[in-house]
Amino acid sequence: MAVLKEKKEINYHSAEECPITATIDVIGGKWKPPIIWLLLNGPLRFGELHKIIPGMALKVLSRQLKELEADGIIIRRAYPEVPPRVEYSLSEKGETLREVMFLLSDWSRKHIIKDE
């Protein structure tokens, strides 16, 4: 005998109840999406990120990287060398954003950029 499970529909009445709000808190903003997008191709050093993202102050880059690291999206790896070398890469959790980032990219190309 099969037991039917009733689907519960959840209604969100405010932005705080929307699950997307939690995601945007972690990966939203002007600079975090481009950082994540660039790290999809592999690890990058701080200086490389700064060169690739024009217009972002060093202090801002540093803060964004620290926040992404604190949220478990990226991994900071410091090598015991002189001069010091630090690389940033996506964590396992950050890698789970790959499909989301490509979907957002496709949507943007279709509806905002509209390649001509």
Coordinates of N, CA and C in Angstrom, one line a residue:
M1 N 0.8 -1.2 0.0 CA 0.0 0.0 0.0 C 0.9 1.2 0.0
A2 N 0.7 2.1 -1.0 CA 1.5 3.3 -1.1 C 0.9 4.4 -0.2
V3 N 1.8 5.1 0.4 CA 1.4 6.2 1.3 C 1.7 7.5 0.5
L4 N 0.7 8.3 0.3 CA 0.9 9.5 -0.4 C 1.3 10.6 0.5
K5 N 2.4 11.3 0.1 CA 2.9 12.4 1.0 C 2.3 13.7 0.4
E6 N 1.8 14.4 1.3 CA 1.2 15.7 0.8 C 2.3 16.7 0.7
K7 N 2.3 17.4 -0.5 CA 3.2 18.4 -0.7 C 2.8 19.7 0.0
K8 N 3.7 20.3 0.8 CA 3.4 21.5 1.5 C 3.9 22.7 0.6
E9 N 3.0 23.6 0.4 CA 3.4 24.8 -0.4 C 3.7 25.9 0.7
I10 N 4.9 26.5 0.5 CA 5.3 27.5 1.4 C 5.1 28.8 0.7
N11 N 4.4 29.7 1.4 CA 4.2 31.1 0.9 C 5.2 32.0 1.6
Y12 N 5.9 32.8 0.8 CA 6.8 33.8 1.4 C 6.2 35.1 1.4
H13 N 6.1 35.7 2.6 CA 5.4 37.0 2.7 C 6.3 38.2 2.8
S14 N 7.6 37.9 3.0 CA 8.5 39.0 3.1 C 9.9 38.6 2.6
A15 N 10.7 39.5 2.3 CA 12.1 39.2 1.8 C 12.9 38.4 2.7
E16 N 12.7 38.6 4.0 CA 13.5 37.8 5.0 C 13.1 36.3 5.0
E17 N 11.9 36.0 4.5 CA 11.5 34.6 4.4 C 11.9 33.9 3.1
C18 N 12.4 34.7 2.2 CA 12.7 34.1 0.9 C 14.1 33.5 1.0
P19 N 14.3 32.2 0.6 CA 15.6 31.5 0.7 C 16.6 32.2 -0.2
I20 N 16.2 32.9 -1.3 CA 17.2 33.5 -2.2 C 17.9 34.6 -1.4
T21 N 17.3 35.3 -0.5 CA 17.9 36.4 0.3 C 19.2 35.9 1.0
A22 N 19.1 34.7 1.5 CA 20.3 34.1 2.2 C 21.5 33.9 1.3
T23 N 21.1 33.5 0.0 CA 22.2 33.3 -1.0 C 22.8 34.6 -1.4
I24 N 21.9 35.6 -1.6 CA 22.4 36.9 -2.0 C 23.3 37.6 -1.0
D25 N 22.9 37.3 0.3 CA 23.8 37.8 1.4 C 25.2 37.3 1.3
V26 N 25.4 36.1 0.8 CA 26.7 35.4 0.8 C 27.4 35.8 -0.5
I27 N 26.7 35.7 -1.7 CA 27.4 35.9 -3.0 C 27.0 37.1 -3.7
G28 N 26.2 38.0 -3.1 CA 25.7 39.1 -3.8 C 26.7 40.3 -3.7
G29 N 26.3 41.4 -4.4 CA 27.1 42.6 -4.4 C 27.8 42.8 -5.7
K30 N 28.6 43.9 -5.8 CA 29.2 44.3 -7.0 C 30.4 43.4 -7.3
W31 N 31.2 43.0 -6.3 CA 32.4 42.3 -6.6 C 32.5 40.8 -6.4
K32 N 31.6 40.3 -5.5 CA 31.7 38.8 -5.2 C 31.4 37.9 -6.4
P33 N 30.3 38.2 -7.2 CA 30.1 37.4 -8.4 C 31.3 37.3 -9.4
P34 N 31.9 38.5 -9.7 CA 33.1 38.4 -10.6 C 34.2 37.6 -10.0
I35 N 34.4 37.7 -8.7 CA 35.5 36.9 -8.1 C 35.2 35.4 -8.2
I36 N 34.0 35.1 -7.9 CA 33.6 33.6 -8.0 C 33.7 33.2 -9.4
W37 N 33.3 34.0 -10.3 CA 33.3 33.7 -11.8 C 34.7 33.4 -12.2
L38 N 35.6 34.2 -11.8 CA 37.0 34.1 -12.2 C 37.7 32.8 -11.6
L39 N 37.3 32.5 -10.4 CA 37.9 31.4 -9.7 C 37.3 30.0 -10.2
L40 N 36.2 30.1 -11.0 CA 35.7 28.9 -11.6 C 36.7 28.3 -12.6
N41 N 37.7 29.1 -13.1 CA 38.7 28.6 -14.0 C 39.9 28.1 -13.2
G42 N 40.0 28.2 -11.9 CA 41.1 27.7 -11.2 C 41.7 28.7 -10.2
P43 N 42.6 28.4 -9.4 CA 43.2 29.3 -8.4 C 43.9 30.5 -9.0
L44 N 43.7 31.6 -8.3 CA 44.4 32.8 -8.7 C 45.0 33.5 -7.5
R45 N 46.1 34.2 -7.7 CA 46.8 35.0 -6.7 C 46.1 36.3 -6.5
F46 N 46.3 36.9 -5.3 CA 45.7 38.2 -5.0 C 46.0 39.2 -6.1
G47 N 47.2 39.3 -6.5 CA 47.6 40.3 -7.6 C 47.0 40.0 -8.9
E48 N 46.8 38.8 -9.2 CA 46.1 38.4 -10.5 C 44.7 38.8 -10.5
L49 N 44.0 38.6 -9.4 CA 42.6 39.0 -9.2 C 42.5 40.5 -9.4
H50 N 43.4 41.2 -8.7 CA 43.4 42.7 -8.8 C 43.6 43.2 -10.2
K51 N 44.5 42.6 -11.0 CA 44.7 43.0 -12.4 C 43.5 42.7 -13.3
I52 N 42.9 41.6 -13.0 CA 41.7 41.1 -13.9 C 40.5 41.9 -13.6
I53 N 40.3 42.4 -12.4 CA 39.1 43.2 -12.0 C 39.5 44.6 -11.9
P54 N 39.4 45.4 -13.0 CA 39.7 46.8 -13.0 C 38.7 47.6 -12.2
G55 N 39.3 48.6 -11.5 CA 38.4 49.5 -10.7 C 38.1 49.1 -9.3
M56 N 38.6 48.0 -8.9 CA 38.4 47.5 -7.5 C 39.6 47.9 -6.6
A57 N 39.4 48.6 -5.6 CA 40.5 49.0 -4.7 C 41.0 47.7 -4.0
L58 N 42.3 47.8 -3.6 CA 42.9 46.6 -3.0 C 42.2 46.3 -1.7
K59 N 41.8 47.3 -0.9 CA 41.2 47.1 0.4 C 39.8 46.4 0.2
V60 N 39.1 46.8 -0.9 CA 37.8 46.2 -1.2 C 38.0 44.7 -1.6
L61 N 39.0 44.4 -2.4 CA 39.3 43.1 -2.8 C 39.6 42.2 -1.6
S62 N 40.5 42.7 -0.7 CA 40.9 42.0 0.5 C 39.6 41.7 1.3
R63 N 38.7 42.7 1.5 CA 37.6 42.5 2.4 C 36.6 41.4 1.7
Q64 N 36.4 41.5 0.4 CA 35.5 40.6 -0.3 C 36.1 39.2 -0.2
L65 N 37.4 39.0 -0.3 CA 38.0 37.7 -0.2 C 37.8 37.1 1.2
K66 N 38.0 38.0 2.2 CA 37.9 37.5 3.6 C 36.4 37.1 3.9
E67 N 35.5 37.8 3.3 CA 34.1 37.5 3.5 C 33.7 36.2 2.8
L68 N 34.2 36.0 1.6 CA 33.9 34.7 0.9 C 34.6 33.6 1.6
E69 N 35.8 33.8 2.1 CA 36.5 32.7 2.9 C 35.7 32.4 4.2
A70 N 35.2 33.4 4.9 CA 34.5 33.2 6.1 C 33.2 32.5 5.9
D71 N 32.6 32.7 4.7 CA 31.3 32.0 4.3 C 31.6 30.6 3.7
G72 N 32.8 30.2 3.6 CA 33.2 28.9 3.1 C 33.1 28.7 1.6
I73 N 33.1 29.9 0.9 CA 33.0 29.8 -0.6 C 34.4 29.6 -1.3
I74 N 35.4 30.3 -0.7 CA 36.7 30.1 -1.2 C 37.7 29.7 -0.2
I75 N 38.8 29.2 -0.6 CA 39.9 28.7 0.3 C 41.1 29.6 0.0
R76 N 41.7 30.1 1.0 CA 42.9 30.9 1.0 C 44.1 30.0 1.3
R77 N 45.1 29.9 0.4 CA 46.2 29.0 0.7 C 47.5 29.9 0.7
A78 N 48.2 29.9 1.8 CA 49.4 30.7 1.9 C 50.6 29.7 1.8
Y79 N 51.5 30.0 1.0 CA 52.7 29.2 0.8 C 53.8 29.8 1.6
P80 N 54.6 29.0 2.4 CA 55.7 29.5 3.2 C 56.9 29.8 2.3
E81 N 56.8 30.9 1.6 CA 57.9 31.3 0.7 C 58.2 32.7 0.9
V82 N 59.4 33.1 0.4 CA 59.8 34.5 0.4 C 60.0 35.0 -1.0
P83 N 59.3 35.9 -1.5 CA 58.2 36.7 -0.9 C 57.0 35.7 -0.7
P84 N 56.1 36.1 0.2 CA 54.9 35.3 0.4 C 54.0 35.1 -0.8
R85 N 53.5 33.9 -1.0 CA 52.6 33.7 -2.1 C 51.3 33.2 -1.5
V86 N 50.2 33.8 -1.9 CA 48.8 33.4 -1.5 C 48.0 33.1 -2.7
E87 N 47.3 32.0 -2.7 CA 46.3 31.7 -3.8 C 44.9 31.5 -3.2
Y88 N 44.0 31.9 -4.1 CA 42.6 31.7 -3.7 C 42.0 30.7 -4.7
S89 N 41.1 29.9 -4.2 CA 40.4 28.9 -5.1 C 39.0 28.7 -4.5
L90 N 38.2 28.1 -5.3 CA 36.8 27.8 -4.8 C 36.9 26.6 -3.8
S91 N 36.2 26.6 -2.8 CA 36.1 25.4 -1.9 C 35.1 24.4 -2.5
E92 N 34.9 23.3 -1.9 CA 33.9 22.4 -2.3 C 32.5 23.0 -2.4
K93 N 32.2 23.8 -1.3 CA 30.9 24.5 -1.3 C 30.9 25.6 -2.4
G94 N 32.0 26.3 -2.7 CA 32.0 27.2 -3.8 C 31.8 26.6 -5.1
E95 N 32.3 25.4 -5.3 CA 32.2 24.7 -6.6 C 30.7 24.3 -6.8
T96 N 29.9 24.2 -5.8 CA 28.5 23.9 -6.0 C 27.8 25.1 -6.6
L97 N 28.4 26.3 -6.7 CA 27.8 27.5 -7.4 C 28.1 27.5 -8.9
R98 N 28.9 26.6 -9.4 CA 29.2 26.5 -10.8 C 28.0 26.6 -11.7
E99 N 27.1 25.7 -11.5 CA 25.9 25.6 -12.3 C 25.1 26.9 -12.2
V100 N 24.9 27.4 -11.0 CA 24.2 28.6 -10.7 C 24.8 29.8 -11.5
M101 N 26.1 29.9 -11.4 CA 26.8 31.0 -12.1 C 26.7 30.9 -13.6
F102 N 26.7 29.7 -14.2 CA 26.5 29.5 -15.6 C 25.1 29.8 -16.0
L103 N 24.1 29.5 -15.2 CA 22.7 29.8 -15.4 C 22.5 31.3 -15.4
L104 N 23.1 32.0 -14.4 CA 23.0 33.5 -14.4 C 23.7 34.1 -15.6
S105 N 24.8 33.6 -16.0 CA 25.5 34.1 -17.2 C 24.7 33.9 -18.4
D106 N 24.1 32.8 -18.6 CA 23.2 32.5 -19.8 C 22.0 33.5 -19.7
W107 N 21.4 33.6 -18.6 CA 20.2 34.5 -18.5 C 20.6 36.0 -18.8
S108 N 21.8 36.4 -18.3 CA 22.2 37.7 -18.6 C 22.5 37.9 -20.1
R109 N 23.1 37.0 -20.7 CA 23.4 37.1 -22.2 C 22.1 37.1 -23.0
K110 N 21.1 36.4 -22.6 CA 19.8 36.4 -23.3 C 18.9 37.6 -23.0
H111 N 18.9 38.1 -21.8 CA 18.0 39.1 -21.4 C 18.5 40.5 -21.1
I112 N 19.8 40.6 -20.9 CA 20.4 41.9 -20.6 C 21.4 42.3 -21.7
I113 N 22.4 41.5 -21.9 CA 23.5 41.8 -22.8 C 22.9 41.7 -24.3
K114 N 22.2 40.7 -24.5 CA 21.6 40.5 -25.9 C 22.6 40.6 -27.0
D115 N 23.5 39.6 -27.0 CA 24.5 39.6 -28.1 C 23.9 39.8 -29.4
E116 N 24.5 40.8 -30.1 CA 23.9 41.2 -31.4 C 24.7 40.6 -32.6

